[in-house]
Every structure is written in C-alpha cells, then in structure tokens.
Short mmCIF file of C-alpha atoms and ligand atoms in Angstrom, two decimals:
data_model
loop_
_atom_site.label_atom_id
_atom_site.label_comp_id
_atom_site.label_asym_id
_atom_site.label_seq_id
_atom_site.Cartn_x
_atom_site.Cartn_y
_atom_site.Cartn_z
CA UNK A 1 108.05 107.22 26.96
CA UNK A 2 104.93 108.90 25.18
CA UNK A 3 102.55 106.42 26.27
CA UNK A 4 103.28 106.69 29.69
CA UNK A 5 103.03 110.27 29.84
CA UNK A 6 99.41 110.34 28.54
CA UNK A 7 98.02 107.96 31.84
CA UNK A 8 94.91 108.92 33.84
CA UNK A 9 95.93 108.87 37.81
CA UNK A 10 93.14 108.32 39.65
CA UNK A 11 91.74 110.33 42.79
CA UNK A 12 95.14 112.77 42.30
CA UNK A 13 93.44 115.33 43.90
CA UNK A 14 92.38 113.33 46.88
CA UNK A 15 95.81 111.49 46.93
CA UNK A 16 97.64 114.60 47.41
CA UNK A 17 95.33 115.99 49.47
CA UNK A 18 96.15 113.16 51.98
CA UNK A 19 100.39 113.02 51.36
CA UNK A 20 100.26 116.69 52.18
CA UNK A 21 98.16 116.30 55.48
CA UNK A 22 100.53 113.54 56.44
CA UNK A 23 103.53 115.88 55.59
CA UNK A 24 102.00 118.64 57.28
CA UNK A 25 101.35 117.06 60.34
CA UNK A 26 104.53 115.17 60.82
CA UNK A 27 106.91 117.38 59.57
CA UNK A 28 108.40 115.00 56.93
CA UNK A 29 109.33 115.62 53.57
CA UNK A 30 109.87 111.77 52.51
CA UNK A 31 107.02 110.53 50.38
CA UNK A 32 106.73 106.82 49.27
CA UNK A 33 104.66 105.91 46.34
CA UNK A 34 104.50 101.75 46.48
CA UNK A 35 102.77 101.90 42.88
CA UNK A 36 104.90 104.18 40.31
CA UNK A 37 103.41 102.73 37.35
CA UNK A 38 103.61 105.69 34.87
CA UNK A 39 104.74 108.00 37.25
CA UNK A 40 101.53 110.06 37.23
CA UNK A 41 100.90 110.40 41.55
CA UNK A 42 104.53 110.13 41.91
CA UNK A 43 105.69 113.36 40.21
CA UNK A 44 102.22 115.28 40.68
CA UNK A 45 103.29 114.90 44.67
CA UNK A 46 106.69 115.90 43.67
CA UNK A 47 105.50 119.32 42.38
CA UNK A 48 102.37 119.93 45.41
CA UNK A 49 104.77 118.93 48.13
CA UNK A 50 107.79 121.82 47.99
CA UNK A 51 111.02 120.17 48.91
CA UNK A 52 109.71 116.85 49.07
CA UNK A 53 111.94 113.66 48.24
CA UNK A 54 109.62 110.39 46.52
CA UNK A 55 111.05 106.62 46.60
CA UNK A 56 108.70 105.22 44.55
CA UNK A 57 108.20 101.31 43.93
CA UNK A 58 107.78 99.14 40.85
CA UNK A 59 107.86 95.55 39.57
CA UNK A 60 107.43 96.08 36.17
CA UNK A 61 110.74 96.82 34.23
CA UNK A 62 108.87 98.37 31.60
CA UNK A 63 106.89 101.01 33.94
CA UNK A 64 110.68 101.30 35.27
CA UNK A 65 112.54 102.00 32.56
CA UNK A 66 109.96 104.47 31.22
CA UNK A 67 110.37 106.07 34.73
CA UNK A 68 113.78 106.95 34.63
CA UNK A 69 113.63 108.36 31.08
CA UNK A 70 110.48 110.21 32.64
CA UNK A 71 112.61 111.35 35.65
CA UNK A 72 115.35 112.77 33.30
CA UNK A 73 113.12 114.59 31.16
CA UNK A 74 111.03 116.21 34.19
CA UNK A 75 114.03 117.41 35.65
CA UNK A 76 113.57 114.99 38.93
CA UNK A 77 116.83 113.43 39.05
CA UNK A 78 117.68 112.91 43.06
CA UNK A 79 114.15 113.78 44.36
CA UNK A 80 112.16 111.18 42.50
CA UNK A 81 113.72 107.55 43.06
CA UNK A 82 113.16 104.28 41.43
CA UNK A 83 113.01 101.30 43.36
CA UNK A 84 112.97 97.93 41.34
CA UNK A 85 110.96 95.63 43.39
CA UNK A 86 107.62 94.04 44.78
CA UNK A 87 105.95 95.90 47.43
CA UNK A 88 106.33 93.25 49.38
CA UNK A 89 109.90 93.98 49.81
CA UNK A 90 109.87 97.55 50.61
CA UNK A 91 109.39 97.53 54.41
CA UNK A 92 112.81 95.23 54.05
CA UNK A 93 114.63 97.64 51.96
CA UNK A 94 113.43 100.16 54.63
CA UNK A 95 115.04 98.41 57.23
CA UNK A 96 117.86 97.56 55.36
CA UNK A 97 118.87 100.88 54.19
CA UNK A 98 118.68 102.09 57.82
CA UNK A 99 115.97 105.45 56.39
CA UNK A 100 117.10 108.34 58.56
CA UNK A 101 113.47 109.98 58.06
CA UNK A 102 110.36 108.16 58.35
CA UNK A 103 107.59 108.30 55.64
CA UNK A 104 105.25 111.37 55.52
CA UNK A 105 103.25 109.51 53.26
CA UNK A 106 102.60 105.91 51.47
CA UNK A 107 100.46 105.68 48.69
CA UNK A 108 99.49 102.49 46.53
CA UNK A 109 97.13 102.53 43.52
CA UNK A 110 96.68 99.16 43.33
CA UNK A 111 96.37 96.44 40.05
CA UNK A 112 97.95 96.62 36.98
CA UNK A 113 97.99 100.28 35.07
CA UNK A 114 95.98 101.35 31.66
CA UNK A 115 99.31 100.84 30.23
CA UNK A 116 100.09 97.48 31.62
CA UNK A 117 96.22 96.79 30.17
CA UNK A 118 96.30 98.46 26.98
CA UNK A 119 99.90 96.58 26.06
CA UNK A 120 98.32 93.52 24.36
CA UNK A 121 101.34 91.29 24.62
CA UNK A 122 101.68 91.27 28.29
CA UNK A 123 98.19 89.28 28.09
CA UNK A 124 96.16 90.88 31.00
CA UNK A 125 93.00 91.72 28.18
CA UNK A 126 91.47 89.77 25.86
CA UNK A 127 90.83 92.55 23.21
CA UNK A 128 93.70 90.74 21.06
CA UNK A 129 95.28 87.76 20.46
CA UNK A 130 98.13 87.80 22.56
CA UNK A 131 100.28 84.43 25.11
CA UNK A 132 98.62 84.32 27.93
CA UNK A 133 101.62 86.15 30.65
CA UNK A 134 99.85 88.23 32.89
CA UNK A 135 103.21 88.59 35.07
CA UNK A 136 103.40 92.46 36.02
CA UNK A 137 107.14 91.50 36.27
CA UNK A 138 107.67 89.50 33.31
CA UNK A 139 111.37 90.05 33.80
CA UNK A 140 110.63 87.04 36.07
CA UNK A 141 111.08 83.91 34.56
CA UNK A 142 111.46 81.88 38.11
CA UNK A 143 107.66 82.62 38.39
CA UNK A 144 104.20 80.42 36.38
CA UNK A 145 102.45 82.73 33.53
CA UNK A 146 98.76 82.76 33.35
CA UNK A 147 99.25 79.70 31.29
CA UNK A 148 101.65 77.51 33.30
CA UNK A 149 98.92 78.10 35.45
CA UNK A 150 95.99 76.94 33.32
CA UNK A 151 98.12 74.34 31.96
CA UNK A 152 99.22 72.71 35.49
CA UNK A 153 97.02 73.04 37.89
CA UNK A 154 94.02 70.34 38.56
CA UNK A 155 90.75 71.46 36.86
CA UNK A 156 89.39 71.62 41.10
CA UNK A 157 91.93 74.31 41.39
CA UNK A 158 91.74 76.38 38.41
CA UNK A 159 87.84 75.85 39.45
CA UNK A 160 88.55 77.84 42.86
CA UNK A 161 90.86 80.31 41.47
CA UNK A 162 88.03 81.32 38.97
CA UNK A 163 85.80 81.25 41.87
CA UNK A 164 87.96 82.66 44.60
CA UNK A 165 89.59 85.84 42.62
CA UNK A 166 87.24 86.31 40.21
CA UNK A 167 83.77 85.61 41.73
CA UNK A 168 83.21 83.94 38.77
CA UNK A 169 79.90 81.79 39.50
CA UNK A 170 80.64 79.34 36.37
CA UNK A 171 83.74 78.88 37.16
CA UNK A 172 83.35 74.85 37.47
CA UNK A 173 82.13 74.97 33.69
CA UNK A 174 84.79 77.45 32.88
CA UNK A 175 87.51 75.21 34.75
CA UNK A 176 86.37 71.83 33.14
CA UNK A 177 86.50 73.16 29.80
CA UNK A 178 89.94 74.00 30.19
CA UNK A 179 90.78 70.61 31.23
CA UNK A 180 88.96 69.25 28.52
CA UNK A 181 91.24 71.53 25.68
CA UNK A 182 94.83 71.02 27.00
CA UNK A 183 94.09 67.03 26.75
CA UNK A 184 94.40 67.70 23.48
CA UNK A 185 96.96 71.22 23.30
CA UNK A 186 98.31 73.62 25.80
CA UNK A 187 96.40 76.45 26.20
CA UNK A 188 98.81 79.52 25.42
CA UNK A 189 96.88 82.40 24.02
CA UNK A 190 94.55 84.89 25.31
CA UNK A 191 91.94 84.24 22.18
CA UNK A 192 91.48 80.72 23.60
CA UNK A 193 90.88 81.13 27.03
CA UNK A 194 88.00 84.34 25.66
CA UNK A 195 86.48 81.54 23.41
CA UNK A 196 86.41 79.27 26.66
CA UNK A 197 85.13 81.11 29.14
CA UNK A 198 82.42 82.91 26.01
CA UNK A 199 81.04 79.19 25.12
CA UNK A 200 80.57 78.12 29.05
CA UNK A 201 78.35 80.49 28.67
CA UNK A 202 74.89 79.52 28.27
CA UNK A 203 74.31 81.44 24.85
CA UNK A 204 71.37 83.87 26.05
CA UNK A 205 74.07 85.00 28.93
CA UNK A 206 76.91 85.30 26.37
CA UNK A 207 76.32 89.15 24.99
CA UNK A 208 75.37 91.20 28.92
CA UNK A 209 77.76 94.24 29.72
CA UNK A 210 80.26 92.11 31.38
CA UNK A 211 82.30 89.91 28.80
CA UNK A 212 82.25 86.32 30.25
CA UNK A 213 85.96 86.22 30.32
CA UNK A 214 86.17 89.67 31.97
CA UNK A 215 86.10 87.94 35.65
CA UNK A 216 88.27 84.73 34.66
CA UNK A 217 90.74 87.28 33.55
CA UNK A 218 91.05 89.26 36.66
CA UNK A 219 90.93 86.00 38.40
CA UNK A 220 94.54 84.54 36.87
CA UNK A 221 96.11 88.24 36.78
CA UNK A 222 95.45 88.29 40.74
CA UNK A 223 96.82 84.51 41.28
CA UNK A 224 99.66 84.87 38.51
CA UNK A 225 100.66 88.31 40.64
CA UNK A 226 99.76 86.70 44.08
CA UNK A 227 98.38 90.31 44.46
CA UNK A 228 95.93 89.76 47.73
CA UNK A 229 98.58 87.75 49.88
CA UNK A 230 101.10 91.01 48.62
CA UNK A 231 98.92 92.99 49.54
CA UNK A 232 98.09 91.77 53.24
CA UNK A 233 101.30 90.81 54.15
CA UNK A 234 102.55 94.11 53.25
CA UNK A 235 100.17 97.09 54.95
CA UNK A 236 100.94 95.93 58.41
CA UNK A 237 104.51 96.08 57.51
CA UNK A 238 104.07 100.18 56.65
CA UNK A 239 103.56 101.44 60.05
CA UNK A 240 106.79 101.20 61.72
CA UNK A 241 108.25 103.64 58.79
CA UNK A 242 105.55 106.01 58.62
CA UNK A 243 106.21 109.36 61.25
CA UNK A 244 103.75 109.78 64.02
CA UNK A 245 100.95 111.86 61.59
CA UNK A 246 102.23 110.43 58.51
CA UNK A 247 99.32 108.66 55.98
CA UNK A 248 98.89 105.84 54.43
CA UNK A 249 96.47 106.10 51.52
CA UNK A 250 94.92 103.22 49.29
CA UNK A 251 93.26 102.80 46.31
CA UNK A 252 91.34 99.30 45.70
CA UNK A 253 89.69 98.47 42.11
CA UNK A 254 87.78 95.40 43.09
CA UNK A 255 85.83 94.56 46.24
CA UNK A 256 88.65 91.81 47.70
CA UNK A 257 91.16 93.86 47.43
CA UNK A 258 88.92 96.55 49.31
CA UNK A 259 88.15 94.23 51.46
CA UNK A 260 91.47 93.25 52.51
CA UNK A 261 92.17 97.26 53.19
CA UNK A 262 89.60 97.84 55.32
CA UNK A 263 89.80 94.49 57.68
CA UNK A 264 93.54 95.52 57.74
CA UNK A 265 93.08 98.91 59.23
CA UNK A 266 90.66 97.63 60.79
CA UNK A 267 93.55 95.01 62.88
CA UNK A 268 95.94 97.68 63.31
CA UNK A 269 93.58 100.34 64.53
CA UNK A 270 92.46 97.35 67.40
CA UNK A 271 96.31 95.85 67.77
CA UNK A 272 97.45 99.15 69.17
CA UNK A 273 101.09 98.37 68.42
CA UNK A 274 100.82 102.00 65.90
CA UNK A 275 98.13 103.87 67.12
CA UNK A 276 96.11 105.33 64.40
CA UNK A 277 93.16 107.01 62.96
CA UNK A 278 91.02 106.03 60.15
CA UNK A 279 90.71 109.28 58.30
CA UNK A 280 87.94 107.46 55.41
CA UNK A 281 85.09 105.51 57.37
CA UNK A 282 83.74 104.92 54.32
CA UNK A 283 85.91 104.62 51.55
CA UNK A 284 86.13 108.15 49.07
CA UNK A 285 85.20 107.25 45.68
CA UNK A 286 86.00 109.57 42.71
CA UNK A 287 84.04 112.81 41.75
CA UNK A 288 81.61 113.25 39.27
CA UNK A 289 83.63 115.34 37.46
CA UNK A 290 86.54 112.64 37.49
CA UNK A 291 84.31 110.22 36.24
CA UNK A 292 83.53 112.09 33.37
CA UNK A 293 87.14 112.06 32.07
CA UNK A 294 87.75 108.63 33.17
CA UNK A 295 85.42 105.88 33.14
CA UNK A 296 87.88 103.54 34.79
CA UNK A 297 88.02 105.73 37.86
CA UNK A 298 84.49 104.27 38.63
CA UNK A 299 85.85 101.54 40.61
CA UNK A 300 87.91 103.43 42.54
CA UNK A 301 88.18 103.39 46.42
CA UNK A 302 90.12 105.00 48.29
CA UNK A 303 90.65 104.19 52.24
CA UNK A 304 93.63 106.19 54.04
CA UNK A 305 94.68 105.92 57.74
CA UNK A 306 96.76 108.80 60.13
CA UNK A 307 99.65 107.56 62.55
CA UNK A 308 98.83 109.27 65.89
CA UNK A 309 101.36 110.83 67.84
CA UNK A 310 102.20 109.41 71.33
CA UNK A 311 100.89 112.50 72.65
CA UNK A 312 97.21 111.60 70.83
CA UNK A 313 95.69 112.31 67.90
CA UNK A 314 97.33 114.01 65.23
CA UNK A 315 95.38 117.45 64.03
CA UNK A 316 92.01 115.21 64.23
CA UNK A 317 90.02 117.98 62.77
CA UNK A 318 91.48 117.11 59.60
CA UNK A 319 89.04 113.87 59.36
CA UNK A 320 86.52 116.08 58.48
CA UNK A 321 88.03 116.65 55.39
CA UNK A 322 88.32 113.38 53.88
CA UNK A 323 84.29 112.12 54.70
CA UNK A 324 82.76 110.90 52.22
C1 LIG B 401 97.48 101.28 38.76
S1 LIG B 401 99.17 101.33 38.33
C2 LIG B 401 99.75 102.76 39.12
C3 LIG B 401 99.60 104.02 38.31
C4 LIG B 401 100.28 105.21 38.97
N1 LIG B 401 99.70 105.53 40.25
C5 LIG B 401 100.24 106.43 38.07
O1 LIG B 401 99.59 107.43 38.43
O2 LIG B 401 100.87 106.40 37.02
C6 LIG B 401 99.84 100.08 39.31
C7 LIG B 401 101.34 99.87 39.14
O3 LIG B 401 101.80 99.20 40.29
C8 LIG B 401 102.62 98.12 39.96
N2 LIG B 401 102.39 97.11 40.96
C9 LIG B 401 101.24 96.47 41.27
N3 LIG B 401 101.43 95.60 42.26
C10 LIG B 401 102.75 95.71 42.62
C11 LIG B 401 103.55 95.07 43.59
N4 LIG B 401 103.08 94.13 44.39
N5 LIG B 401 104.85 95.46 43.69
C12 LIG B 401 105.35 96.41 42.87
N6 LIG B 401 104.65 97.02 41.91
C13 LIG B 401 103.35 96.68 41.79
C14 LIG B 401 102.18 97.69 38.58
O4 LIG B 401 103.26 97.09 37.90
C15 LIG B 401 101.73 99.00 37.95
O5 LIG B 401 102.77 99.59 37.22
#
C-alpha cells in the first residue's frame, strides 16, 4: 500500500475545481471517478466535497486491492466505493443498479498510472527486462498480451498498429523486424522488442530524447488495452447519468486520445440529445508550478463539459473560470 500512497495526481486542483462546480450547480453529492488508480483524485474529492459519496472505477486488481486497504486506512469505508471493472461497463452498472442520484461529477485520468509504469513486470516500460503483458487487467487471461500480439498478428498489421497508435513513422521497419525474429523464437520480453525497435533505427537517429521504442510501446499498451475504442464508446454513454449541471472532466496524455475527447464533445454538444456546455475551449494544461514537481504532468490535458439544465445554461459565468 506504500507505493500507492506516494502517486502524483495530476491537475488535482483543477479536477476538483470542476467536481465541485458540477456539485454546486446540480445539487448532487454523488461523484464518479472512472480512473481510481492509486486513489489520489478519488479521496482528495472525498475530503473538498463535504458529504460527498465517490464510486470510483478500476480494471486493475492490483490498483484495487491497494484501494480498499487505502479506503480502510483513510477512514472512507461507505463513502469511497470500489468498482471492479472497465469503464466501458460503468454506464451498464449505472443502469443496472437503478442509481437513485445522478452524477455531480465524472472524472477520468486516462492511461496507465506511474505505478502501473514504474511496476516492471507488468511490461508497459522498457527500463527492465520484464514479459511483454501490458494488460492493465492482467487478471484477464481471456484477453492477447503485448506479445500474443506481436507474436500473431501479420507483420502488415503490427505495421499499422505501430503506425496507427503510436505515430511511429518506422513502423514498417520496426514491424518487419519482428517478423523476421519470431521465425526463429517468440518474442516474449520487453528487452527484445527495445533492441528491435533501437536497431530499426538508422544509428545516427538511435540516441535523440525520445527512445525509439518509446512510441512502439505506447502503441501495443493502447491496442493490448483497446483504450481509444473504450474510450469513445464510453463518453457518450456518461450523459444520461450526469444531473442537469453536473461535469464531466478529462484528462488525455497523448494527442489521439485528446483527440477523441474533443470530437466527442464536440458530437454531443451538436446531437442535442444532453444539452451541454463546453466549459475548456481549449484544453487546460497544468501550471508551471505543477510542472515543476511533476515532469509527467507535461502532457496533460484536460477538457471538461457542463450538463445544462432544461431551463438553459447552468451558472454560465462559471466558464470563465476554467479558460485557459
Ligand atoms: C492515470 S491512472 C489514474 C490515477 C488516479 N487518478 C490517481 O490520482 O491516483 C489510470 C488508472 O485507470 C485505470 N484505467 C485505465 N483505463 C481503464 C479502463 N478502460 N477501465 C478501467 N480502468 C482503467 C488504470 O488501470 C489506472 O489504474
């Protein structure tokens, strides 16, 4: 439990600041946090938002398990609950559990945590030798690893993936040296798919800031996860449980996933079925002063849309608040 409690959450400030407008303006107490990872937005909410009750959402059974020993030992039993599943699944669960109140606030701080990261064996980095996994819920055996993957698909796949989730402009050279290694082995380990992806490299490009595995790596951890079609499928799926005035509050670490945030707003604010008001025309990124404790913050963006009342807009003043 240790590790978790010493995790960076990113934007807090910002992130509360939103979950309390949406409380304030629609009267709700129920918070949903789609992203619990080490618990750090989930109970800082709990505390700024008096009286507040937080289901909070997970797929990792680590990040899980840690959470309920976290829950114990902060006192939160009843007002912070654990919810063991993808994202995906929540708007289900809402429907299924028949929520009396609707959501004050959703907030999801996308990708995989520092701890996720930092946990070598779970095989999202390439700092150690570790199998290549990459499953945030690796409880899941019904679903490919990062190697299943490399090891199955055709090298014009794995060539698209590279290219697709990782922008990864070698990622033909990348892909065929893949093929050309598992005709002789499987490729299981994080150290071989670095030393691929290092020697596709032409060797004068091999030593710039970004590692040449860094964007082959983010590619399989975003097919592995499925963690764009998650993520589209699901924000659409948010409005019908958030109260008129509650907020829905995003944070992206890569430009697709940013992307996908901001067209999807973008749909709902034009569809009309949930009226609504984009509070962030241009995403918030973090302070200086953030960025200064946390480097990893850099990437940060943070998009967050209002549910309007029927009778209008919602305290619209407030949009003033969160310009960039
Ligand atoms: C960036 S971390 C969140 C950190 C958290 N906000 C904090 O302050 O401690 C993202 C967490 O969301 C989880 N996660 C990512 N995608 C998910 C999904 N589709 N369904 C459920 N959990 C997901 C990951 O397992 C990870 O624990």
């Amino acid at each position: 439990m240790t590790e978790y409690l010493k995790h960076y959450s990113v934007m807090l400030k910002e992130c509360l600041e939103a979950l309390e407008l949406g409380s304030k303006a629609s009267g709700s107490l129920l918070l949903g946090d789609l992203t619990f990872g080490a618990g750090g937005h989930t109970f800082a909410l709990s505390d700024h938002i008096a009286g507040s009750m937080v289901y909070s959402v997970d797929q990792d059974p680590d990040a899980l398990k840690n959470g309920e020993e976290n829950i114990i030992h902060r006192g939160k039993v009843g007002i912070v609950k654990l919810l063991p599943m993808n994202f995906v699944e929540f708007p289900d669960w809402c429907e299924q559990n028949q929520m009396q109140q609707k959501f004050a606030g959703i907030l999801m701080d996308l990708g995989v945590s520092s701890h996720q990261f930092d946990k070598m064996e779970r095989g999202f980095s390439f700092r150690a030798d570790a199998p290549l996994d990459m499953r945030m819920n690796h409880g899941d055996n019904s679903k490919p690893t990062a190697a299943d993957l490399l090891n199955t698909l055709s090298e014009k796949e794995i060539s698209d993936l590279l290219f697709t989730y990782g922008e990864e402009r070698l990622s033909r050279r990348i892909a065929a040296k893949i093929c050309e290694l598992r005709m002789t082995k499987k490729i299981e380990t994080t150290s071989e798919l670095e030393d691929i992806c290092f020697h596709a490299y032409p060797a004068k490009d091999r030593h710039q800031k970004t590692h040449p595995a860094t964007r082959s790596f983010q590619a399989l951890r975003i097919a592995v996860n499925d963690e764009l079609r998650v993520l589209e499928n699901t924000i659409p799926k948010l409005l019908p449980y958030l109260s008129e005035g509650g907020v829905l509050a995003i944070i992206s670490f890569h430009s697709l996933e940013d992307r996908i945030v901001k067209h999807t707003f973008k749909e709902i604010l034009e569809k009309q079925d949930f009226p609504v008001t984009i509070l962030t025309k241009k995403p918030l990124t973090a302070t200086e002063e953030e960025l200064s404790i946390n480097s990893r913050s850099r990437s940060a963006k943070l998009r967050i849309l209002q549910r309007e009342s029927q009778l209008g807009r919602v305290d619209g003043t407030k949009k003033k608040r969160f310009k960039t």
